[in-house]
Amino acid sequence: MTGNLPLTKKDFPEGFRWGIATSAAQIEGAAFEDGKGPEIWDIFSRIPGKTFGGQTPDQACDYYHKYPEQLGMMKELGFDSHRFSFSWSRIMPDGTGKVNRKGVDFYKSAIDRMLELGLMPNATLYHWDLPQELEYRGGFLNRDVVNWFTEYAGFLFETFGDVVPMWSTFNEPIATYVGYALGVFAPGRKLEKFGRQANHNLLCAHGSAVKRFREIFGRKKDVFDPAGPNVGIVVDVWHHHPARPDDPGDAALAELENEKAYRSYLHPLFKGGYSGALLKYMADNDCLPDMLPGDFELIRQPLDFFGLNCYNRVVDSTDPASVRKSVEFAGGNYMDNGAEFYPKAIYDALRILKEDFGVGIPVYITENGTYNCEEEVVTGPGGTERVHDVTRIRYIQGFLEWLKKALDEGYDVRGYYLWTLLDNFEWPAGNSMRFGIVRTEYGAPSYIMKDSACMMKDFLRP
Ligand code: BGC
């Protein structure tokens, strides 16, 4: 796999979806407008030192006001779907109870626009932005989050179920762990036990929302229906590899990290409980969550599709200095942003889903992308500004080659969503990590095309 093959969408199956993925807090802005309640990143980002330069999601890409133009760009580049998330506190400012009509109207207009443009709406209910009012009540540590989330989910299913064919409950549950165990994400709590409890409650909330979905739409089988509505969840799989495979310390570390990360979600979702290894780790480290009888039946609901976010792999070692050496020795390499270039990660993740967890439902790659990459703005002939992002092009092509290999081998993947259209609010990194294929000039009304956007346009040409 060289990353140099000029693949085009014609190398992929007919009807394969090509989309752009985004999330509410990262693009919408209008953080305090039209009745939206504060969410945890509005508050967390104001704590000194929590985000790069103290940057907040207040304005982001101003999608709230500029969605017609931004959706138009997706269409113009040739994409046929938009994966977006609803802002819970824009819909229900306090998290439960009263609905904010202006928020509902905003999503109605944005979805109508997507449909007019031929962009299939693919909605996520929760992408890391818990209403702050709910955080005051304990957030994901409070078991009531199961009911709060089900009420919110039920409202959206009933309101938009006829026009949105794909629904994910949660995006990357691990972010909630990071926010409650490591303190790096909102809400900034820092105890392993909190992280495990928050994750357990989140998984129960997922199961309960899927049940609500079935109650409303009446379809009980895990069969994907292109006309929708379908329900799933989005989990990121960053497989951990030992830097020195023959070193027992490295191998044990990578194994434990896999248990603590993606397996801690896939096991309950597809196997009906936590793995023995994770249970042992949690018992040994005094971080077993409170679990109720029936929780694992609740969590293991049949799903219609699985959303896979895949950016890279992780290489672990008890001797961190050996990591880079071992990757270079094994023929791996690094991009100019410091991340390893390992496009096989997508193939490995699909294999893990199928072989280790028996996932037989259609898979969508719900996110893949990379950041920065020599993002200097240059002025070309005729005065047009451009950004040359060679590394991003190589990264995307590399992943698409491995994705194609998986498809050729019979993996049931139905779509690929690029992260993302515009540089946006990248959580603790604020606006400093640029993931877009189009450059956002913060505060200015203009956008600058990157070479990767032109590459995607060529790739997607009918
Ligand atoms: C998240 C996005 C984030 C992206 C890049 C994903 O894990 O879902 O919200 O912007 O990674 O860091």
Short mmCIF file of C-alpha atoms and ligand atoms in Angstrom, two decimals:
data_model
loop_
_atom_site.label_atom_id
_atom_site.label_comp_id
_atom_site.label_asym_id
_atom_site.label_seq_id
_atom_site.Cartn_x
_atom_site.Cartn_y
_atom_site.Cartn_z
CA MET A 1 0.00 0.00 0.00
CA THR A 2 1.78 3.07 -1.22
CA GLY A 3 -0.67 5.90 -0.79
CA ASN A 4 -0.01 6.85 -4.42
CA LEU A 5 -2.69 5.01 -6.31
CA PRO A 6 -5.15 7.37 -7.95
CA LEU A 7 -8.30 5.70 -6.65
CA THR A 8 -11.65 7.24 -7.49
CA LYS A 9 -15.11 6.55 -6.14
CA LYS A 10 -15.68 4.29 -9.15
CA ASP A 11 -13.37 1.79 -7.48
CA PHE A 12 -15.95 1.46 -4.69
CA PRO A 13 -19.38 -0.19 -4.80
CA GLU A 14 -22.33 1.56 -6.39
CA GLY A 15 -24.33 3.37 -3.73
CA PHE A 16 -21.42 3.58 -1.28
CA ARG A 17 -21.94 6.74 0.83
CA TRP A 18 -19.35 9.52 0.84
CA GLY A 19 -19.90 12.01 3.59
CA ILE A 20 -18.53 14.77 5.75
CA ALA A 21 -18.64 14.31 9.53
CA THR A 22 -18.98 17.18 12.03
CA SER A 23 -20.31 17.74 15.53
CA ALA A 24 -22.47 20.49 17.03
CA ALA A 25 -20.07 21.95 19.59
CA GLN A 26 -17.24 21.97 17.09
CA ILE A 27 -18.94 23.87 14.28
CA GLU A 28 -22.19 25.57 15.30
CA GLY A 29 -21.03 28.50 17.40
CA ALA A 30 -24.01 30.62 18.57
CA ALA A 31 -23.29 29.08 21.95
CA PHE A 32 -25.59 31.43 23.83
CA GLU A 33 -28.06 32.36 21.11
CA ASP A 34 -31.75 31.73 20.58
CA GLY A 35 -32.33 29.98 23.88
CA LYS A 36 -29.53 27.42 23.82
CA GLY A 37 -28.47 26.40 27.32
CA PRO A 38 -24.76 26.12 28.18
CA GLU A 39 -23.13 22.75 27.66
CA ILE A 40 -20.10 21.39 29.48
CA TRP A 41 -17.55 22.64 26.91
CA ASP A 42 -18.92 26.18 27.17
CA ILE A 43 -18.02 26.07 30.85
CA PHE A 44 -14.90 23.85 30.80
CA SER A 45 -13.21 25.91 28.09
CA ARG A 46 -13.45 28.97 30.35
CA ILE A 47 -11.35 27.35 33.08
CA PRO A 48 -7.83 28.73 32.64
CA GLY A 49 -5.44 26.25 31.06
CA LYS A 50 -8.06 23.79 29.80
CA THR A 51 -8.00 24.72 26.12
CA PHE A 52 -5.34 26.09 23.82
CA GLY A 53 -5.16 29.86 24.35
CA GLY A 54 -8.39 29.69 26.36
CA GLN A 55 -10.32 29.22 23.12
CA THR A 56 -14.02 28.39 23.41
CA PRO A 57 -16.69 26.92 21.12
CA ASP A 58 -18.57 30.25 21.24
CA GLN A 59 -18.17 30.93 17.56
CA ALA A 60 -16.49 27.90 15.97
CA CYS A 61 -17.42 27.81 12.26
CA ASP A 62 -20.64 29.71 12.84
CA TYR A 63 -22.54 26.89 11.13
CA TYR A 64 -25.62 28.03 13.04
CA HIS A 65 -25.79 31.03 10.70
CA LYS A 66 -23.80 29.76 7.74
CA TYR A 67 -25.13 26.25 7.29
CA PRO A 68 -26.60 26.90 3.82
CA GLU A 69 -23.19 27.92 2.52
CA GLN A 70 -21.32 25.14 4.32
CA LEU A 71 -23.74 22.43 3.23
CA GLY A 72 -23.46 23.86 -0.27
CA MET A 73 -19.69 23.34 -0.13
CA MET A 74 -20.15 19.68 0.81
CA LYS A 75 -22.44 19.22 -2.15
CA GLU A 76 -20.13 21.17 -4.46
CA LEU A 77 -17.22 18.91 -3.54
CA GLY A 78 -19.31 15.85 -4.44
CA PHE A 79 -20.26 14.43 -1.02
CA ASP A 80 -23.70 12.84 -0.64
CA SER A 81 -24.18 12.71 3.13
CA HIS A 82 -23.62 14.88 6.18
CA ARG A 83 -23.01 13.30 9.57
CA PHE A 84 -23.82 15.94 12.18
CA SER A 85 -24.83 15.95 15.84
CA PHE A 86 -27.67 17.61 17.66
CA SER A 87 -26.76 19.92 20.51
CA TRP A 88 -28.72 18.56 23.47
CA SER A 89 -28.81 21.94 25.22
CA ARG A 90 -30.02 23.68 22.06
CA ILE A 91 -32.97 21.28 21.99
CA MET A 92 -33.55 21.12 25.75
CA PRO A 93 -31.66 23.94 27.49
CA ASP A 94 -31.90 22.25 30.89
CA GLY A 95 -31.37 18.76 29.50
CA THR A 96 -34.91 17.61 30.28
CA GLY A 97 -38.39 19.09 30.15
CA LYS A 98 -38.84 22.31 28.26
CA VAL A 99 -38.03 22.23 24.55
CA ASN A 100 -36.41 25.21 22.83
CA ARG A 101 -38.49 25.73 19.69
CA LYS A 102 -35.87 27.92 18.03
CA GLY A 103 -33.35 25.12 18.39
CA VAL A 104 -35.73 22.61 16.85
CA ASP A 105 -36.45 25.02 13.99
CA PHE A 106 -32.75 25.44 13.31
CA TYR A 107 -32.24 21.70 12.87
CA LYS A 108 -35.40 21.48 10.81
CA SER A 109 -34.08 24.09 8.39
CA ALA A 110 -30.61 22.52 8.25
CA ILE A 111 -32.04 19.04 7.58
CA ASP A 112 -34.40 20.41 4.93
CA ARG A 113 -31.42 22.02 3.26
CA MET A 114 -29.46 18.74 3.37
CA LEU A 115 -32.37 16.94 1.74
CA GLU A 116 -32.71 19.60 -0.96
CA LEU A 117 -29.02 19.24 -1.74
CA GLY A 118 -29.11 15.45 -1.78
CA LEU A 119 -27.01 15.11 1.38
CA MET A 120 -28.37 12.19 3.39
CA PRO A 121 -28.68 13.35 7.01
CA ASN A 122 -26.84 11.03 9.40
CA ALA A 123 -27.50 12.21 12.95
CA THR A 124 -25.68 11.65 16.22
CA LEU A 125 -27.56 12.38 19.41
CA TYR A 126 -24.57 12.97 21.63
CA HIS A 127 -21.14 14.18 20.62
CA TRP A 128 -19.58 15.16 23.98
CA ASP A 129 -21.68 18.25 24.84
CA LEU A 130 -23.76 17.44 27.91
CA PRO A 131 -26.09 20.25 29.03
CA GLN A 132 -24.35 21.96 31.94
CA GLU A 133 -27.57 21.82 33.95
CA LEU A 134 -27.30 18.03 33.88
CA GLU A 135 -23.65 18.16 34.89
CA TYR A 136 -24.74 20.15 37.96
CA ARG A 137 -26.93 17.15 38.78
CA GLY A 138 -24.00 14.73 38.55
CA GLY A 139 -23.88 14.31 34.78
CA PHE A 140 -22.97 10.81 33.65
CA LEU A 141 -22.24 9.80 37.25
CA ASN A 142 -25.93 10.07 38.02
CA ARG A 143 -27.83 6.97 36.93
CA ASP A 144 -30.74 9.27 36.03
CA VAL A 145 -28.78 10.10 32.88
CA VAL A 146 -30.39 6.99 31.42
CA ASN A 147 -33.82 8.60 31.69
CA TRP A 148 -32.63 12.08 30.75
CA PHE A 149 -31.02 10.76 27.58
CA THR A 150 -33.98 8.58 26.67
CA GLU A 151 -36.35 11.54 26.95
CA TYR A 152 -34.11 13.66 24.74
CA ALA A 153 -33.56 10.84 22.23
CA GLY A 154 -37.27 10.01 22.10
CA PHE A 155 -38.11 13.63 21.35
CA LEU A 156 -35.69 13.75 18.42
CA PHE A 157 -36.76 10.34 17.06
CA GLU A 158 -40.37 11.52 17.08
CA THR A 159 -39.57 14.90 15.59
CA PHE A 160 -37.10 13.92 12.87
CA GLY A 161 -37.48 10.15 12.47
CA ASP A 162 -39.28 10.51 9.15
CA VAL A 163 -36.52 12.58 7.52
CA VAL A 164 -33.31 11.25 9.09
CA PRO A 165 -32.50 7.68 8.00
CA MET A 166 -29.46 7.11 10.26
CA TRP A 167 -29.23 7.71 13.99
CA SER A 168 -26.31 7.10 16.32
CA THR A 169 -26.86 7.31 20.03
CA PHE A 170 -23.34 8.25 21.13
CA ASN A 171 -20.15 9.29 19.44
CA GLU A 172 -17.06 7.67 20.99
CA PRO A 173 -18.01 6.78 24.55
CA ILE A 174 -14.32 7.00 25.46
CA ALA A 175 -14.59 10.79 25.48
CA THR A 176 -16.81 10.54 28.54
CA TYR A 177 -14.16 8.41 30.22
CA VAL A 178 -11.56 11.07 29.36
CA GLY A 179 -13.83 13.75 30.82
CA TYR A 180 -14.50 11.94 34.10
CA ALA A 181 -11.31 9.93 34.69
CA LEU A 182 -8.51 11.97 33.16
CA GLY A 183 -9.78 15.53 33.47
CA VAL A 184 -8.57 16.44 30.00
CA PHE A 185 -12.03 16.78 28.43
CA ALA A 186 -15.14 18.41 29.85
CA PRO A 187 -16.39 18.23 32.54
CA GLY A 188 -12.82 17.85 33.84
CA ARG A 189 -13.31 15.29 36.61
CA LYS A 190 -10.37 13.11 37.45
CA LEU A 191 -10.92 9.72 39.03
CA GLU A 192 -10.72 6.32 37.34
CA LYS A 193 -13.81 5.17 39.21
CA PHE A 194 -15.75 8.15 37.87
CA GLY A 195 -14.64 7.32 34.34
CA ARG A 196 -15.80 3.71 34.62
CA GLN A 197 -19.11 4.69 36.21
CA ALA A 198 -19.76 7.38 33.61
CA ASN A 199 -19.09 4.86 30.84
CA HIS A 200 -21.35 2.26 32.37
CA ASN A 201 -24.22 4.72 32.73
CA LEU A 202 -23.63 5.93 29.17
CA LEU A 203 -23.88 2.39 27.82
CA CYS A 204 -27.16 1.89 29.71
CA ALA A 205 -28.41 5.18 28.28
CA HIS A 206 -27.50 3.91 24.82
CA GLY A 207 -29.46 0.68 25.34
CA SER A 208 -32.45 2.50 26.73
CA ALA A 209 -32.52 4.95 23.79
CA VAL A 210 -32.35 2.08 21.28
CA LYS A 211 -35.32 0.46 23.03
CA ARG A 212 -37.18 3.75 22.76
CA PHE A 213 -36.32 3.87 19.06
CA ARG A 214 -37.84 0.39 18.56
CA GLU A 215 -40.96 1.40 20.53
CA ILE A 216 -41.47 4.38 18.26
CA PHE A 217 -40.62 2.80 14.91
CA GLY A 218 -41.66 -0.73 15.66
CA ARG A 219 -38.84 -2.46 13.80
CA LYS A 220 -37.11 -4.93 16.04
CA LYS A 221 -34.63 -6.66 13.79
CA ASP A 222 -31.07 -5.62 13.23
CA VAL A 223 -31.60 -5.25 9.51
CA PHE A 224 -30.38 -2.13 7.81
CA ASP A 225 -33.10 -0.41 5.79
CA PRO A 226 -31.71 2.20 3.37
CA ALA A 227 -34.96 4.13 3.63
CA GLY A 228 -34.52 4.26 7.40
CA PRO A 229 -34.79 4.95 10.14
CA ASN A 230 -31.84 2.92 11.43
CA VAL A 231 -30.09 3.07 14.76
CA GLY A 232 -26.51 2.39 15.78
CA ILE A 233 -23.61 3.71 17.85
CA VAL A 234 -20.21 5.15 16.95
CA VAL A 235 -17.11 3.71 18.63
CA ASP A 236 -13.50 4.49 17.83
CA VAL A 237 -11.08 1.60 17.52
CA TRP A 238 -7.44 2.59 17.99
CA HIS A 239 -5.82 -0.79 18.41
CA HIS A 240 -2.82 -0.84 20.76
CA HIS A 241 0.26 -2.71 19.56
CA PRO A 242 3.31 -3.58 21.67
CA ALA A 243 6.36 -1.61 20.50
CA ARG A 244 8.53 -4.69 21.07
CA PRO A 245 6.27 -7.68 20.43
CA ASP A 246 8.68 -10.09 22.14
CA ASP A 247 8.84 -8.01 25.28
CA PRO A 248 6.31 -9.41 27.78
CA GLY A 249 5.94 -6.02 29.49
CA ASP A 250 5.03 -4.26 26.24
CA ALA A 251 2.68 -7.05 25.19
CA ALA A 252 0.86 -7.02 28.54
CA LEU A 253 0.58 -3.24 28.48
CA ALA A 254 -0.92 -3.16 24.96
CA GLU A 255 -3.34 -5.92 25.92
CA LEU A 256 -4.53 -4.04 29.01
CA GLU A 257 -4.88 -0.78 27.10
CA ASN A 258 -7.09 -2.52 24.51
CA GLU A 259 -9.26 -3.85 27.34
CA LYS A 260 -9.54 -0.43 28.96
CA ALA A 261 -10.29 1.30 25.66
CA TYR A 262 -12.38 0.00 22.75
CA ARG A 263 -13.02 -3.48 24.15
CA SER A 264 -14.66 -1.96 27.22
CA TYR A 265 -17.46 -0.79 24.88
CA LEU A 266 -17.55 -3.55 22.28
CA HIS A 267 -17.68 -6.33 24.87
CA PRO A 268 -20.89 -5.12 26.55
CA LEU A 269 -22.40 -4.02 23.23
CA PHE A 270 -21.83 -7.30 21.40
CA LYS A 271 -21.01 -9.93 24.01
CA GLY A 272 -23.28 -8.96 26.87
CA GLY A 273 -20.87 -7.99 29.64
CA TYR A 274 -17.40 -6.72 30.50
CA SER A 275 -14.50 -9.03 29.75
CA GLY A 276 -12.90 -11.01 32.56
CA ALA A 277 -9.70 -9.01 32.08
CA LEU A 278 -11.48 -5.68 32.46
CA LEU A 279 -13.48 -6.86 35.47
CA LYS A 280 -10.25 -7.97 37.12
CA TYR A 281 -8.57 -4.64 36.34
CA MET A 282 -11.55 -2.71 37.74
CA ALA A 283 -11.72 -4.86 40.88
CA ASP A 284 -7.96 -4.59 41.47
CA ASN A 285 -8.05 -0.83 41.00
CA ASP A 286 -11.15 -0.08 43.03
CA CYS A 287 -13.06 1.27 40.08
CA LEU A 288 -15.84 -1.23 39.49
CA PRO A 289 -18.95 0.74 38.54
CA ASP A 290 -22.29 0.22 40.24
CA MET A 291 -24.22 -2.13 37.97
CA LEU A 292 -27.86 -3.14 38.23
CA PRO A 293 -29.34 -6.53 37.38
CA GLY A 294 -30.43 -6.47 33.75
CA ASP A 295 -27.93 -3.79 32.70
CA PHE A 296 -26.15 -6.00 30.22
CA GLU A 297 -29.37 -7.10 28.52
CA LEU A 298 -30.26 -3.42 28.30
CA ILE A 299 -26.92 -2.51 26.75
CA ARG A 300 -26.85 -5.36 24.23
CA GLN A 301 -29.66 -4.17 21.95
CA PRO A 302 -29.71 -5.34 18.35
CA LEU A 303 -28.36 -2.52 16.16
CA ASP A 304 -28.94 -1.75 12.49
CA PHE A 305 -25.42 -0.48 11.73
CA PHE A 306 -22.14 0.16 13.43
CA GLY A 307 -20.24 3.46 13.15
CA LEU A 308 -16.48 3.05 13.19
CA ASN A 309 -14.22 6.03 13.80
CA CYS A 310 -10.68 5.24 12.82
CA TYR A 311 -7.72 7.61 12.83
CA ASN A 312 -4.67 5.56 13.75
CA ARG A 313 -3.20 2.84 15.93
CA VAL A 314 -1.36 3.26 19.23
CA VAL A 315 2.04 1.74 19.99
CA ASP A 316 2.75 1.04 23.66
CA SER A 317 5.90 0.33 25.56
CA THR A 318 7.03 0.23 29.15
CA ASP A 319 10.03 2.11 27.76
CA PRO A 320 8.47 4.99 25.83
CA ALA A 321 11.72 5.86 24.07
CA SER A 322 11.54 2.56 22.23
CA VAL A 323 8.17 3.34 20.64
CA ARG A 324 9.33 5.53 17.80
CA LYS A 325 12.40 3.39 17.22
CA SER A 326 10.33 0.24 16.95
CA VAL A 327 7.84 1.79 14.56
CA GLU A 328 10.61 3.07 12.32
CA PHE A 329 12.32 -0.29 12.47
CA ALA A 330 9.11 -2.02 11.44
CA GLY A 331 8.88 0.15 8.34
CA GLY A 332 6.32 2.56 9.76
CA ASN A 333 6.64 6.25 9.37
CA TYR A 334 5.48 9.53 10.77
CA MET A 335 3.67 12.46 9.24
CA ASP A 336 4.85 16.01 9.61
CA ASN A 337 2.26 16.57 12.35
CA GLY A 338 4.05 13.97 14.49
CA ALA A 339 1.41 11.24 14.14
CA GLU A 340 2.32 7.87 12.73
CA PHE A 341 1.12 7.11 9.18
CA TYR A 342 -0.53 3.74 9.61
CA PRO A 343 -3.48 3.46 7.20
CA LYS A 344 -3.76 -0.29 7.79
CA ALA A 345 -5.46 0.73 11.07
CA ILE A 346 -8.78 0.83 9.22
CA TYR A 347 -8.39 -2.71 7.92
CA ASP A 348 -7.28 -3.97 11.34
CA ALA A 349 -10.27 -2.32 13.02
CA LEU A 350 -12.72 -3.91 10.57
CA ARG A 351 -11.11 -7.30 11.16
CA ILE A 352 -11.35 -6.84 14.94
CA LEU A 353 -15.04 -5.98 14.69
CA LYS A 354 -15.81 -9.02 12.58
CA GLU A 355 -13.50 -11.62 14.06
CA ASP A 356 -13.28 -10.64 17.72
CA PHE A 357 -16.81 -9.32 18.20
CA GLY A 358 -18.85 -11.06 15.50
CA VAL A 359 -20.16 -7.74 14.16
CA GLY A 360 -22.21 -8.74 11.12
CA ILE A 361 -24.26 -5.58 10.63
CA PRO A 362 -23.26 -2.98 8.01
CA VAL A 363 -20.37 -0.80 9.09
CA TYR A 364 -19.97 2.87 8.23
CA ILE A 365 -16.62 4.58 8.63
CA THR A 366 -18.09 7.52 10.49
CA GLU A 367 -14.81 9.45 10.88
CA ASN A 368 -11.33 9.45 9.43
CA GLY A 369 -9.00 12.40 8.92
CA THR A 370 -5.86 14.16 10.04
CA TYR A 371 -4.69 17.56 11.24
CA ASN A 372 -2.34 20.42 10.47
CA CYS A 373 -0.02 19.24 7.72
CA GLU A 374 2.04 22.17 6.45
CA GLU A 375 -0.88 24.53 6.51
CA GLU A 376 0.71 27.60 5.09
CA VAL A 377 -1.54 29.82 3.00
CA VAL A 378 0.05 30.56 -0.36
CA THR A 379 -1.05 32.86 -3.14
CA GLY A 380 -1.19 31.21 -6.52
CA PRO A 381 -1.43 32.62 -10.04
CA GLY A 382 -4.37 34.98 -10.34
CA GLY A 383 -4.15 35.83 -6.66
CA THR A 384 -6.14 32.82 -5.42
CA GLU A 385 -5.17 31.65 -1.98
CA ARG A 386 -4.57 27.93 -1.41
CA VAL A 387 -3.18 25.58 1.20
CA HIS A 388 -0.90 22.75 0.10
CA ASP A 389 -1.63 19.81 2.43
CA VAL A 390 0.26 16.99 0.78
CA THR A 391 0.35 14.92 3.94
CA ARG A 392 -3.43 14.95 4.32
CA ILE A 393 -3.81 13.77 0.73
CA ARG A 394 -1.41 10.90 1.33
CA TYR A 395 -3.19 10.04 4.58
CA ILE A 396 -6.67 9.93 3.03
CA GLN A 397 -5.53 7.95 0.01
CA GLY A 398 -3.69 5.48 2.23
CA PHE A 399 -6.80 4.81 4.31
CA LEU A 400 -9.00 4.52 1.23
CA GLU A 401 -6.67 1.92 -0.27
CA TRP A 402 -6.93 -0.22 2.86
CA LEU A 403 -10.67 0.32 2.96
CA LYS A 404 -10.93 -0.88 -0.61
CA LYS A 405 -8.90 -3.95 0.23
CA ALA A 406 -11.36 -4.75 3.03
CA LEU A 407 -14.31 -4.28 0.66
CA ASP A 408 -12.66 -6.50 -1.94
CA GLU A 409 -12.35 -9.17 0.75
CA GLY A 410 -16.06 -8.99 1.46
CA TYR A 411 -16.29 -6.69 4.50
CA ASP A 412 -19.72 -5.07 4.61
CA VAL A 413 -18.81 -1.39 4.74
CA ARG A 414 -21.42 1.00 3.32
CA GLY A 415 -19.91 4.45 3.60
CA TYR A 416 -16.97 6.67 4.51
CA TYR A 417 -17.18 10.04 6.29
CA LEU A 418 -14.23 12.35 6.22
CA TRP A 419 -13.40 14.38 9.31
CA THR A 420 -13.95 17.12 8.24
CA LEU A 421 -15.00 19.97 5.94
CA LEU A 422 -13.71 23.01 7.85
CA ASP A 423 -11.09 23.53 10.52
CA ASN A 424 -13.10 23.77 13.72
CA PHE A 425 -13.09 23.75 17.52
CA GLU A 426 -10.84 20.81 18.29
CA TRP A 427 -11.67 20.36 22.01
CA PRO A 428 -8.65 21.07 24.29
CA ALA A 429 -6.63 22.06 21.22
CA GLY A 430 -9.10 24.89 20.53
CA ASN A 431 -8.68 26.17 16.99
CA SER A 432 -5.03 25.17 16.84
CA MET A 433 -5.41 21.71 15.26
CA ARG A 434 -6.78 22.07 11.77
CA PHE A 435 -8.65 18.99 10.54
CA GLY A 436 -10.52 20.57 7.61
CA ILE A 437 -10.05 20.01 3.90
CA VAL A 438 -11.06 23.66 3.71
CA ARG A 439 -9.32 26.25 5.85
CA THR A 440 -11.39 28.34 8.24
CA GLU A 441 -10.20 31.91 8.56
CA TYR A 442 -11.53 32.51 12.06
CA GLY A 443 -13.36 35.80 12.33
CA ALA A 444 -13.32 36.35 8.56
CA PRO A 445 -16.12 35.51 6.19
CA SER A 446 -13.87 33.57 3.81
CA TYR A 447 -12.69 30.00 3.36
CA ILE A 448 -9.53 28.81 1.67
CA MET A 449 -9.46 25.59 -0.29
CA LYS A 450 -6.79 23.09 0.57
CA ASP A 451 -5.36 20.76 -2.05
CA SER A 452 -7.09 17.86 -0.25
CA ALA A 453 -10.50 19.41 -1.02
CA CYS A 454 -9.60 19.45 -4.72
CA MET A 455 -8.33 15.89 -4.45
CA MET A 456 -11.66 14.81 -2.92
CA LYS A 457 -13.57 16.66 -5.62
CA ASP A 458 -11.65 14.74 -8.29
CA PHE A 459 -12.09 11.50 -6.39
CA LEU A 460 -15.86 12.02 -6.10
CA ARG A 461 -16.39 13.20 -9.68
CA PRO A 462 -19.41 11.35 -11.11
C1 BGC B 1 -13.88 13.01 17.47
C2 BGC B 1 -13.95 14.39 16.88
C3 BGC B 1 -12.56 15.00 16.83
C4 BGC B 1 -11.68 14.11 15.98
C5 BGC B 1 -10.28 14.64 15.80
C6 BGC B 1 -12.73 12.18 16.93
O1 BGC B 1 -12.32 11.27 17.88
O2 BGC B 1 -15.09 12.33 17.32
O3 BGC B 1 -14.82 15.16 17.64
O4 BGC B 1 -12.56 16.29 16.33
O5 BGC B 1 -11.57 12.87 16.63
O6 BGC B 1 -9.57 14.70 16.99
#
